[in-house]
XYZ file of C-alpha atoms in Angstrom:
182
model
C 0.000 0.000 0.000
C 1.370 3.425 -0.896
C 0.050 6.467 0.916
C 1.828 9.824 0.933
C 5.336 9.056 2.189
C 4.519 5.480 3.250
C 5.271 2.348 1.252
C 3.814 -0.459 3.316
C 4.133 -4.192 2.900
C 1.669 -5.942 5.214
C 1.405 -9.663 5.843
C -0.895 -11.402 8.304
C -1.619 -15.007 9.184
C -4.881 -15.873 10.945
C -5.003 -18.719 13.449
C -5.629 -22.074 11.813
C -6.249 -22.353 8.097
C -8.974 -21.869 5.566
C -11.620 -19.176 5.139
C -11.943 -18.114 8.784
C -8.187 -17.621 9.123
C -8.185 -15.731 5.812
C -10.916 -13.362 7.031
C -9.052 -12.658 10.285
C -5.795 -11.879 8.541
C -7.507 -9.790 5.834
C -9.305 -7.749 8.504
C -6.065 -7.181 10.442
C -4.191 -6.036 7.312
C -6.995 -3.777 6.098
C -7.496 -2.143 9.476
C -3.791 -1.575 10.112
C -3.243 -0.201 6.615
C -6.242 2.152 6.930
C -5.138 3.452 10.316
C -1.573 4.092 9.169
C -2.739 5.735 5.942
C -4.742 8.349 7.875
C -1.766 9.180 10.072
C -2.334 7.124 13.216
C 1.021 6.467 14.924
C 2.316 2.896 14.516
C 2.042 1.666 18.118
C -1.415 3.216 18.533
C -2.543 1.583 15.263
C -1.266 -1.835 16.398
C -2.949 -1.433 19.783
C -6.207 -0.488 18.067
C -6.045 -3.540 15.785
C -5.404 -5.751 18.808
C -8.377 -4.346 20.727
C -10.760 -4.461 17.763
C -9.865 -8.038 16.873
C -10.473 -9.036 20.487
C -13.917 -7.397 20.409
C -14.796 -8.761 16.971
C -13.906 -12.367 17.575
C -16.703 -14.705 18.587
C -14.232 -17.561 18.822
C -10.678 -17.718 20.095
C -9.040 -16.128 17.046
C -5.902 -14.127 16.533
C -3.615 -13.087 13.712
C 0.053 -12.353 13.264
C 1.010 -9.048 11.704
C 4.184 -8.268 9.837
C 4.600 -4.678 8.657
C 7.452 -3.269 6.633
C 7.530 0.440 5.875
C 10.031 1.175 3.116
C 11.118 4.757 2.691
C 14.316 6.258 1.260
C 16.195 2.927 1.508
C 15.305 2.614 5.194
C 13.180 -0.282 6.330
C 11.062 -0.116 9.456
C 9.874 -3.540 10.637
C 6.973 -3.973 13.071
C 6.379 -7.606 13.953
C 3.462 -8.953 16.017
C 3.746 -12.707 16.494
C 5.196 -13.162 13.015
C 8.176 -15.335 12.123
C 11.430 -13.573 11.260
C 11.769 -11.493 8.129
C 14.996 -11.631 6.175
C 17.220 -9.292 4.225
C 19.247 -10.919 1.460
C 22.319 -8.839 0.645
C 25.058 -10.011 -1.687
C 24.526 -13.691 -0.904
C 24.202 -13.265 2.877
C 20.972 -13.499 4.839
C 20.201 -11.271 7.843
C 17.250 -12.041 10.134
C 14.882 -9.469 11.623
C 12.781 -10.881 14.459
C 10.875 -9.932 17.574
C 9.386 -12.111 20.293
C 5.854 -10.737 20.570
C 2.307 -12.001 20.794
C -0.049 -11.942 17.808
C -2.831 -9.353 17.715
C -6.227 -10.323 19.130
C -4.913 -12.849 21.648
C -4.634 -10.799 24.869
C -5.773 -7.270 25.748
C -2.323 -6.432 27.072
C -0.432 -7.668 23.986
C 1.920 -4.732 23.647
C 3.052 -3.546 20.218
C 6.643 -4.339 19.459
C 9.297 -1.655 19.202
C 10.058 -1.021 15.541
C 13.330 -2.279 14.157
C 15.027 -0.089 11.562
C 17.450 -1.294 8.909
C 19.406 0.521 6.236
C 18.804 -1.105 2.867
C 21.101 -1.011 -0.136
C 20.421 -1.217 -3.845
C 19.965 -4.889 -4.766
C 18.820 -6.006 -1.298
C 15.813 -8.303 -1.149
C 13.440 -8.274 1.822
C 11.540 -11.502 2.501
C 8.474 -11.725 4.760
C 6.595 -14.995 5.278
C 3.972 -16.739 7.350
C 4.815 -19.556 9.721
C 3.539 -22.216 7.315
C 6.359 -21.467 4.890
C 8.859 -20.861 7.679
C 8.043 -24.223 9.302
C 8.004 -26.123 5.993
C 11.501 -25.000 4.991
C 12.936 -25.391 8.506
C 16.714 -25.650 8.554
C 16.771 -25.361 4.757
C 15.287 -21.841 4.903
C 18.443 -19.735 4.638
C 19.826 -21.826 1.777
C 16.436 -21.633 0.041
C 16.417 -17.833 0.332
C 19.928 -17.584 -1.116
C 19.178 -19.989 -3.978
C 15.585 -19.110 -4.850
C 15.458 -15.375 -4.158
C 19.106 -14.677 -4.969
C 18.823 -16.505 -8.284
C 15.446 -15.081 -9.301
C 14.941 -12.598 -12.129
C 12.139 -10.786 -10.306
C 10.848 -10.600 -6.726
C 7.704 -12.466 -7.859
C 9.831 -15.281 -9.303
C 11.701 -15.522 -5.983
C 8.461 -15.628 -3.976
C 6.979 -18.276 -6.294
C 10.118 -20.417 -6.055
C 10.179 -20.254 -2.226
C 6.504 -21.166 -2.092
C 6.943 -24.116 -4.488
C 9.894 -25.409 -2.484
C 7.967 -25.163 0.796
C 4.874 -26.851 -0.653
C 7.012 -29.772 -1.860
C 8.196 -30.317 1.704
C 4.968 -29.788 3.671
C 1.638 -28.500 2.356
C 0.034 -28.802 5.825
C -0.470 -25.088 6.629
C -1.452 -21.945 4.757
C 1.612 -20.247 3.277
C 2.259 -16.705 2.120
C 5.459 -14.920 1.200
C 6.375 -11.408 0.069
C 9.658 -10.635 -1.650
C 10.598 -7.014 -2.350
C 13.804 -5.814 -3.963
C 15.429 -2.404 -3.509
C 16.201 -0.811 -6.867
């Protein structure tokens, strides 16, 4: 989503799998994106999403949120219960992670402190849900180097990671975003 000076990549994974999980994650992404696009500060927006998901949910539902704000070659990561994100730079992989609860699970689930990273031309940023992360396991870093590093486009890299993960374990929903700094 691009709004004014924001370039946001948002990824969410609802608890479980299927349509109900999809609706939870879609609601979390839409709400967070809308709040940020009208100028609500990041931690307040995450707190609002947490509270609204708790009110909305009839069942015990929650969603992870992974937010990357790209601006002037700076990346600002906000992670709520999401697996690590990765930066691929010149054949090396750097992890960005935070130990936090997903949104909608507890009223006191505090938003994570943002993590900033300086990006360079040619860097690839990879965000994924736990289904893909779990499926690739110890092979993950090698898969990022081979599939994303060897891809012609970010979409080709994302497709290759997804195919590789599905070959290993199609048990959970899987999503991946690959973005390249140009």
